[in-house]
Coordinates of C-alpha atoms in Angstrom, one line a residue:
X1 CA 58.5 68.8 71.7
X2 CA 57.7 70.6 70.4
X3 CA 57.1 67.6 70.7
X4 CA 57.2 68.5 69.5
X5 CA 58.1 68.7 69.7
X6 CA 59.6 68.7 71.3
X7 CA 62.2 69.9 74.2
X8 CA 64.7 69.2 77.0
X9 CA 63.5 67.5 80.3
X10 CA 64.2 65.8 83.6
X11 CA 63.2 62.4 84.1
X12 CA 61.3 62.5 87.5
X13 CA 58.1 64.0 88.1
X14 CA 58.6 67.6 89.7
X15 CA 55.8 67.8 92.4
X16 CA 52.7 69.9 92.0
X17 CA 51.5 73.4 93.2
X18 CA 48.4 74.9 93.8
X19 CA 46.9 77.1 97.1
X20 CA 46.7 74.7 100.3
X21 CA 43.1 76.4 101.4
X22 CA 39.7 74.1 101.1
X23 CA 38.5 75.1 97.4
X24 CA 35.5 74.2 95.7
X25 CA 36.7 72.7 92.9
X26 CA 40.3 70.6 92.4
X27 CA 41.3 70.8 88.9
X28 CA 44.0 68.8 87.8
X29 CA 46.7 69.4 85.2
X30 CA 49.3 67.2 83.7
X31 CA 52.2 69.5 82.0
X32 CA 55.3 68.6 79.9
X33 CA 58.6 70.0 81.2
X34 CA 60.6 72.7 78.7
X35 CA 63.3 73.2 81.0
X36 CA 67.2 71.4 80.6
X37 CA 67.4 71.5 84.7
X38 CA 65.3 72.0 88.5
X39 CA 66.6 75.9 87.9
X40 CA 64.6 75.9 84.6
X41 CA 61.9 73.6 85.2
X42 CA 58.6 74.5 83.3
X43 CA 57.4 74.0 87.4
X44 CA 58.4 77.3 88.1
X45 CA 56.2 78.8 85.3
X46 CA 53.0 77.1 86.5
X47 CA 54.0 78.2 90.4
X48 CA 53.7 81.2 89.4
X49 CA 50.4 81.4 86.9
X50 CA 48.7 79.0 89.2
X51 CA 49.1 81.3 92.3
X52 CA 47.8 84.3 90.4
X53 CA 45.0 82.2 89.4
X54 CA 44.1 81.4 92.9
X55 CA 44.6 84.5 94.5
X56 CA 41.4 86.2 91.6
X57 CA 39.7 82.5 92.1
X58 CA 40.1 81.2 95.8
X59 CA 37.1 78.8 94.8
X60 CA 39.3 76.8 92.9
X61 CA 42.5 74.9 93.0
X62 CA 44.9 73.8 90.5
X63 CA 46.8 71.0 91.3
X64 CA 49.9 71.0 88.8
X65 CA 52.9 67.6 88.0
X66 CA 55.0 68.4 85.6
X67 CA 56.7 65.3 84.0
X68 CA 60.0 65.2 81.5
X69 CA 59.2 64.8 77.7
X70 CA 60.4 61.1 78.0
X71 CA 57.8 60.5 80.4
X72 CA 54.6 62.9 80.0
X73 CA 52.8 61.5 77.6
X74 CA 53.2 57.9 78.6
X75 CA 51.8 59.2 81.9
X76 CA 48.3 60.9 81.0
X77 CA 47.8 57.7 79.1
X78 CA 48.5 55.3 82.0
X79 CA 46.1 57.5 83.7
X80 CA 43.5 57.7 81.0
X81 CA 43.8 53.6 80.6
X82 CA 43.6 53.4 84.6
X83 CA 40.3 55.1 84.5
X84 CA 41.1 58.4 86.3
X85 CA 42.3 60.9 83.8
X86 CA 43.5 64.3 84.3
X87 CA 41.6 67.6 83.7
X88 CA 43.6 69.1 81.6
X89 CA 46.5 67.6 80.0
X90 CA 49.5 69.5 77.8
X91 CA 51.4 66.8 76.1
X92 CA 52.4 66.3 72.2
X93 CA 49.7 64.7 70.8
X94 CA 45.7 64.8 71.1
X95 CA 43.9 63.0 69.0
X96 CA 43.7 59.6 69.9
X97 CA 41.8 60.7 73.0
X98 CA 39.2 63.2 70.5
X99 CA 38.4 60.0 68.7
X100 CA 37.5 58.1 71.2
X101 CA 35.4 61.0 72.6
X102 CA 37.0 61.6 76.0
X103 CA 37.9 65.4 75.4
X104 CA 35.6 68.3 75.5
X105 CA 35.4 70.6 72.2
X106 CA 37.8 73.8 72.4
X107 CA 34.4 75.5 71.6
X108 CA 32.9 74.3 74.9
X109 CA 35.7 75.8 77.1
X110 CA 37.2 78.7 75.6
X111 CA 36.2 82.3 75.1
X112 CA 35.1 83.4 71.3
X113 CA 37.7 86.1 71.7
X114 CA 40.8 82.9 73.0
X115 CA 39.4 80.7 70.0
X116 CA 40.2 83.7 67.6
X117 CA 43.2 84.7 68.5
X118 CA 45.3 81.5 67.9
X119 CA 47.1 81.2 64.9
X120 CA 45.0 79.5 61.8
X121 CA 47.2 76.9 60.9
X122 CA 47.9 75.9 64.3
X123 CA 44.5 75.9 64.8
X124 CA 43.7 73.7 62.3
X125 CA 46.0 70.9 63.1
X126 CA 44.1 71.3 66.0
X127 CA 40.9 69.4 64.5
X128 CA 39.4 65.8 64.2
X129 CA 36.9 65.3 61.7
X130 CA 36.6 69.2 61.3
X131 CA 36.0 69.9 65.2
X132 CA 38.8 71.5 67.0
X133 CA 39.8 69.1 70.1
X134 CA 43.3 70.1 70.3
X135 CA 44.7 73.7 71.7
X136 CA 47.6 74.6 70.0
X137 CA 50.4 75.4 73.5
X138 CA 53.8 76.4 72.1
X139 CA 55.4 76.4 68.8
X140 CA 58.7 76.2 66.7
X141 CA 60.1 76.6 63.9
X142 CA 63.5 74.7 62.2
X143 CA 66.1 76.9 60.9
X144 CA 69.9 75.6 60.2
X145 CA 72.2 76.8 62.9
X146 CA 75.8 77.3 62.0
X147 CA 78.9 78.2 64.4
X148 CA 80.5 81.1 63.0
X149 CA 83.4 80.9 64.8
X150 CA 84.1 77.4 63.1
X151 CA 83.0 78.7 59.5
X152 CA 85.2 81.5 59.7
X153 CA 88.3 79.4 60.5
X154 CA 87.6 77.6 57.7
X155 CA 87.0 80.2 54.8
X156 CA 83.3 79.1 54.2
X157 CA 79.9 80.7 54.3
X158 CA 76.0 79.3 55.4
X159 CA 74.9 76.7 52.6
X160 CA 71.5 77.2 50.3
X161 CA 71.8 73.6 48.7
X162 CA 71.8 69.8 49.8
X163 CA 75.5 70.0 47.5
X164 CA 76.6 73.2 49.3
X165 CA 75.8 71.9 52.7
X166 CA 77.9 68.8 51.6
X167 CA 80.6 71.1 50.5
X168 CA 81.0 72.6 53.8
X169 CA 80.8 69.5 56.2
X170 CA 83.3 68.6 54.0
X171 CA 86.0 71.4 54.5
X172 CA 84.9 71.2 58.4
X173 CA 85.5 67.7 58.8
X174 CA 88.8 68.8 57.5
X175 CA 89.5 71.0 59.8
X176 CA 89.0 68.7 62.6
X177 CA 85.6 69.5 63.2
X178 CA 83.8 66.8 65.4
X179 CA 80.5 66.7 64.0
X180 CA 80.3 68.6 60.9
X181 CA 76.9 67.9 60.1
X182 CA 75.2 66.5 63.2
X183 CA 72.3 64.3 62.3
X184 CA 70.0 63.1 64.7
X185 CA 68.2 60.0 64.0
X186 CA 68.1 58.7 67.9
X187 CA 64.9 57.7 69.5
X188 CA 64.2 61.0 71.2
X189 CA 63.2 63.1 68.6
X190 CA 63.9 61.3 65.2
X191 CA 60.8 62.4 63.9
X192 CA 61.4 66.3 63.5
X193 CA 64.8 65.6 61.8
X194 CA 63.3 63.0 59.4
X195 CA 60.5 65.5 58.4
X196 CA 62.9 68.3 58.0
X197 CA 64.8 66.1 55.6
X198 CA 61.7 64.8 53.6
X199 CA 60.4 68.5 53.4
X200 CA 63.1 69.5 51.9
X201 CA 63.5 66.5 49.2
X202 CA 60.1 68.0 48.2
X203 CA 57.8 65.3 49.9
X204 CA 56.5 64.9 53.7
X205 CA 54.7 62.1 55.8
X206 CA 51.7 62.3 53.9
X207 CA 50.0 64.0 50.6
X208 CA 48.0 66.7 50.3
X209 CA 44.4 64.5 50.8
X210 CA 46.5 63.2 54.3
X211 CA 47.6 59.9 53.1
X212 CA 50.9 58.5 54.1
X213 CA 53.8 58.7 51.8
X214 CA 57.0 57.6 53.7
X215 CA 58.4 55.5 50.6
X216 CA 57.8 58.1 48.4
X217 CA 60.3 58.0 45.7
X218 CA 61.2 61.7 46.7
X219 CA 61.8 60.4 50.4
X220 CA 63.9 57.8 49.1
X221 CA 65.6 59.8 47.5
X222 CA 66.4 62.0 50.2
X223 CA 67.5 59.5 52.2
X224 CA 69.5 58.1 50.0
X225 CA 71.5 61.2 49.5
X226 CA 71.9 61.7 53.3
X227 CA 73.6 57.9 53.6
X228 CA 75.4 58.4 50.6
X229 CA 76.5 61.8 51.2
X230 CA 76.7 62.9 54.6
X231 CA 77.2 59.7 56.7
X232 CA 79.1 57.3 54.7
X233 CA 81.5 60.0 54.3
X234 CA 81.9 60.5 57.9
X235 CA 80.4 63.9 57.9
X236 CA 77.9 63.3 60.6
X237 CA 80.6 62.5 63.3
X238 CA 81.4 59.9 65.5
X239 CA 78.1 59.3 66.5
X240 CA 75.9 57.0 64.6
X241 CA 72.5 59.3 63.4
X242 CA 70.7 56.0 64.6
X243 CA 72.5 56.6 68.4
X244 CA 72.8 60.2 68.0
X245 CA 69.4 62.4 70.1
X246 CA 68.6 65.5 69.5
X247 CA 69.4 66.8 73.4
X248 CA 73.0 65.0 73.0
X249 CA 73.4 66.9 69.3
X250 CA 72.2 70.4 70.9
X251 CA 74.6 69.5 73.7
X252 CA 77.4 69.0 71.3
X253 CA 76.3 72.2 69.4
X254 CA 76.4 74.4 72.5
X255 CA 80.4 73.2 73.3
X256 CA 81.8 73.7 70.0
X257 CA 81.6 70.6 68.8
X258 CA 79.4 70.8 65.6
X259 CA 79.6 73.0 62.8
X260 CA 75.7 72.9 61.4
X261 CA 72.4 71.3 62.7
X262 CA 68.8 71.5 62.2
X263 CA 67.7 73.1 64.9
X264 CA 64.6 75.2 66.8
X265 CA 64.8 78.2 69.1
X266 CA 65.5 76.3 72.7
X267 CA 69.1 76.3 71.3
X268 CA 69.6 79.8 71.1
X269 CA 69.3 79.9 74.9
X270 CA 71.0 76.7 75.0
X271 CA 74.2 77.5 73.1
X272 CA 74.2 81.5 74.2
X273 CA 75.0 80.5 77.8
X274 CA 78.1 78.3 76.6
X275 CA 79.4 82.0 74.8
X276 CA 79.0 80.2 71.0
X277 CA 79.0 82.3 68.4
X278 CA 76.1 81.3 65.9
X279 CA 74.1 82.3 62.8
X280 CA 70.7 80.9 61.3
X281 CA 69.5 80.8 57.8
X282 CA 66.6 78.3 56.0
X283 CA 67.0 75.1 55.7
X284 CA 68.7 73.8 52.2
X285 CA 66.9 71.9 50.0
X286 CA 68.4 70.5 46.5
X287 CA 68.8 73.3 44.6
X288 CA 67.9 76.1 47.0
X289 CA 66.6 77.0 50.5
X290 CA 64.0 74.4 51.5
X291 CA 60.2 75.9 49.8
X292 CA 58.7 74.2 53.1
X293 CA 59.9 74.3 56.7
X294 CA 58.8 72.1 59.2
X295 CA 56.3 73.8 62.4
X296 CA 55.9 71.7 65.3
X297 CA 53.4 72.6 67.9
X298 CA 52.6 70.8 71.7
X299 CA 48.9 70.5 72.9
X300 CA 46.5 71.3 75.9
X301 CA 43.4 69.4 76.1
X302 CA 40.5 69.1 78.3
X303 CA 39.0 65.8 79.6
X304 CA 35.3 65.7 80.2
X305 CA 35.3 62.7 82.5
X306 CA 35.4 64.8 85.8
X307 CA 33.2 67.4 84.3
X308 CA 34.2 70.8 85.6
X309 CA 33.7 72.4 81.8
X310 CA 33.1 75.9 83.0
X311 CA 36.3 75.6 85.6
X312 CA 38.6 74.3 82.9
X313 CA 37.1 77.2 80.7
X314 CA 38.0 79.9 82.6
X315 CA 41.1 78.6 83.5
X316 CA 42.5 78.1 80.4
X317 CA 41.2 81.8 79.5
X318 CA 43.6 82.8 81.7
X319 CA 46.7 80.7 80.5
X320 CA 46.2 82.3 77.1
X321 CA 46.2 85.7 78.2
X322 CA 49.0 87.8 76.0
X323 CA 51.2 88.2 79.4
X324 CA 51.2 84.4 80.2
X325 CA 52.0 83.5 76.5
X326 CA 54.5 85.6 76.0
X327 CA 55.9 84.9 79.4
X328 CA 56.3 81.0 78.7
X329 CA 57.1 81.8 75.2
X330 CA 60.0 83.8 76.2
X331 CA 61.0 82.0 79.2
X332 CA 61.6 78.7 76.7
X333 CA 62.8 80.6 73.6
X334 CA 59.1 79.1 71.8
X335 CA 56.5 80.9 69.5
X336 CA 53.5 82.1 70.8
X337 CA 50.5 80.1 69.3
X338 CA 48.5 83.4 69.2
X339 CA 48.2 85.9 67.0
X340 CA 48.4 89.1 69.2
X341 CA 51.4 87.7 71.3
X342 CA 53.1 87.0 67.7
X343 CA 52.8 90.7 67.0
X344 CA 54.5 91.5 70.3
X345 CA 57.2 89.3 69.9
X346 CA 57.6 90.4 66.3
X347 CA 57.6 94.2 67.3
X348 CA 59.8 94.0 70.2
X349 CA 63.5 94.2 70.3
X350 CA 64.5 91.7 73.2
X351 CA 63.0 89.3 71.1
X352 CA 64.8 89.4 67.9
X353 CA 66.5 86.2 68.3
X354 CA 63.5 84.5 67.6
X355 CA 62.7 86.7 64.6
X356 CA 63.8 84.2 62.1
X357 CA 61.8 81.4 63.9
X358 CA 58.5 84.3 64.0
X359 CA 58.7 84.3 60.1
X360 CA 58.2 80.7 59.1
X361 CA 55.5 79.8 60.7
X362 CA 52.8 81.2 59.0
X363 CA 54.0 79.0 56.1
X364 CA 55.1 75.6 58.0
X365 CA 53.7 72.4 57.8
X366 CA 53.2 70.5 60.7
X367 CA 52.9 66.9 61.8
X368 CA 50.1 65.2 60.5
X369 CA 48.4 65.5 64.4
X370 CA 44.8 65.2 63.6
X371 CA 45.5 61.5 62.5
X372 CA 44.9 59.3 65.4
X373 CA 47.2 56.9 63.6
X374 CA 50.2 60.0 64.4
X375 CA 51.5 58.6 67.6
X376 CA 51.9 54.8 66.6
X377 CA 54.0 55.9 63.4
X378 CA 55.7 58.5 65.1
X379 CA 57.0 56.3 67.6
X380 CA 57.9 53.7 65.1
X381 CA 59.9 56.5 63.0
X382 CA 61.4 57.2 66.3
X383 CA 62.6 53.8 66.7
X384 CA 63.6 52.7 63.1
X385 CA 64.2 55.7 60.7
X386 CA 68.1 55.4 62.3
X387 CA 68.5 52.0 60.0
X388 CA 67.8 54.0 56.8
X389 CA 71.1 55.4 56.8
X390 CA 73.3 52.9 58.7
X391 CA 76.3 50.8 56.4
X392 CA 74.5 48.6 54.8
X393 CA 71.0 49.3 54.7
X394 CA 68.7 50.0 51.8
X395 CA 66.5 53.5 52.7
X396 CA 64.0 51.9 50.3
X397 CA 63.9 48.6 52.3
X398 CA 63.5 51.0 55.6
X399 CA 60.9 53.7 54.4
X400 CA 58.5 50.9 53.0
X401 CA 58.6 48.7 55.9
X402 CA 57.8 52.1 57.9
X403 CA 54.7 52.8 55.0
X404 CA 53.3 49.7 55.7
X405 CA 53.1 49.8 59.2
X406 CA 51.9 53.7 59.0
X407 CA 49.5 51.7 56.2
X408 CA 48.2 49.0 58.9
X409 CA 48.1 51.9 61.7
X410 CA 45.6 53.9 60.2
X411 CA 43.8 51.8 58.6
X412 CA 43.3 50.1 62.2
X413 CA 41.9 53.5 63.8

């Protein structure tokens, strides 16, 4: 999820779709799953695209699985590894496969007029070595959410400051709040939380010449604040951050249970249909709203090992057409990686929820995706950043042991 990062997913493989005729060409495409159930399964979006594909392109088929988060990318990669890769693959990560030369360019595929039309920065992070690989799929943004409802009862207003924010989880705890402050450190999605954090303590993963800086002393820092602060004060609820994912911590959100969270626009959805009653402002930072906010953004990519360039071209014009981005974008509460379905979004009213969301990303930074070293330390952040904050531990001890593997990672690659 976003990776993204990312979203909410079922754990089996949801079939595939595609017309049942005697095509040409088979084209084959790997897709992450942004739905929470089989009602909302990202399946139904490509049902739908695919057979208004095929019914303008009865030459070809597309021949769709969709896989939960937990299990998409691991896929395409057992396939890669096995020898018999997908055509096209939309996953959370990209570049691994660039370097080792096994995608085609986005130039090679995609119109002039698609390549413009996506959003710079997304763009960008779309690039290895200063050729664009990656194609920028969906988008968020993090804003804090807030339940009104619980703020109200207890006299106290959205915070702009680390101290403020402190201030209220406070006063909610006090109040009997469950999770004041929910912080999740789990394994799922640890690394969109932790960057949120470090962004806001005035650092990030890396510096501005892309060179990791995890034991920064401004990450430390930060970290050290939220194990002082927040959860050995027993502000983060009963939950250790370490144990705590981001689906249970939305979950929690949607039923009342926490007062604030870092969260992205799935959970307006999420927590409307539960009847909570919710604000959004910017993130804190130590004296003031956060100056940076985090962007994340998931990836479609096109493997050149079955050939089919022109096929996956013209295909993938068609996903990026403004009434297919907008309709995923809206069907999933996401951004719209291009610039024309932005404007929409921005200019219409059934889409003001995601207003606040529409606004930051021009500005937000993003993982560091073009590193082929990204996935290795991701998943190790994902599996060890929980310890930085547990009774005990020393954040120091944590974010340099994290360093030097993110150190060994890309210096290995």
């Amino acid at each position: 999820m976003i990776a993204a990062a990312a979203a909410l997913g079922m754990t089996a493989v949801l079939g595939g779709c595609g017309s049942t005729g005697s095509p040409d060409v088979t084209l084959k495409l790997v897709a992450a799953d942004y739905g929470d159930s089989a009602a909302n399964s990202s399946k139904k979006y490509w049902d739908a695209l695919v057979k208004a594909y095929e019914a303008k392109h009865p030459d070809v088929r597309i021949d769709v699985s969709v896989y939960s988060w937990n299990d998409v990318d691991r896929k395409v990669k057992e396939m890669v590894d096995a020898g018999d890769p997908p055509d096209m693959a939309q996953i959370g990560a990209y570049a691994d496969y660039a370097a080792k030369g096994q995608l085609y360019k986005v130039s090679d595929l995609l119109s002039i007029q698609t390549q413009a039309d996506f959003i710079g920065q997304l763009a960008d992070a779309g690039e290895v070595d200063h050729q664009q690989y990656g194609i920028p799929f969906a988008a968020s943004t993090r804003v804090l959410f807030y339940n009104k409802t619980l703020f109200a009862k207890a006299g106290i207003t959205p915070p702009r400051t680390w101290d403020e924010l402190a201030a209220d989880a406070r006063t909610l705890k006090a109040q009997g709040v469950k999770y004041p402050f929910a912080l999740p450190l789990g394994p799922e999605e640890a690394q969109a939380e932790t960057m949120q954090w470090l962004l806001s303590g005035g650092s990030g993963y890396t510096n501005d010449i892309g060179t990791y800086t995890l034991d920064s002393a401004e990450n430390v820092a930060t970290f050290g604040w939220l194990k002082d602060e927040l959860v050995a004060k027993g502000l983060t609820g009963p939950v250790a951050p370490a144990k705590l994912n981001r689906a249970d911590a939305f979950a929690a959100f949607a039923d009342g249970q926490v007062g604030m969270l870092n969260g992205h626009p799935t959970l307006i959805q999420q927590a409307a249909r539960k009847g909570v009653k919710f604000g959004t402002v910017a993130f804190p930072g130590r004296t003031g709203p956060a100056k940076a906010v985090m962007g994340v953004a998931d990836w479609m990519m096109g493997f050149k090992k079955n050939g089919h360039r022109e096929q996956i071209g013209d295909f993938l014009d068609f996903v990026y057409q403004d009434k297919n981005v907008l309709d995923f974008s809206r069907r999933y509460d996401l951004l719209p990686v291009t610039t024309s379905a932005s404007e929409a979004m921005s200019a219409s009213p059934q889409d003001q929820a995601l207003r606040p969301f529409l606004r930051e990303l021009p500005l937000a930074q993003l993982y560091p995706v073009g590193k082929t070293s990204w996935a290795t330390v991701s998943a190790e952040i994902k599996k060890r950043i929980g310890q930085a904050v547990a009774p005990g531990s020393s954040p120091a001890a944590v974010l340099g042991e994290l360093q030097s593997s993110a150190t060994t990672a890309d210096g290995s690659q």
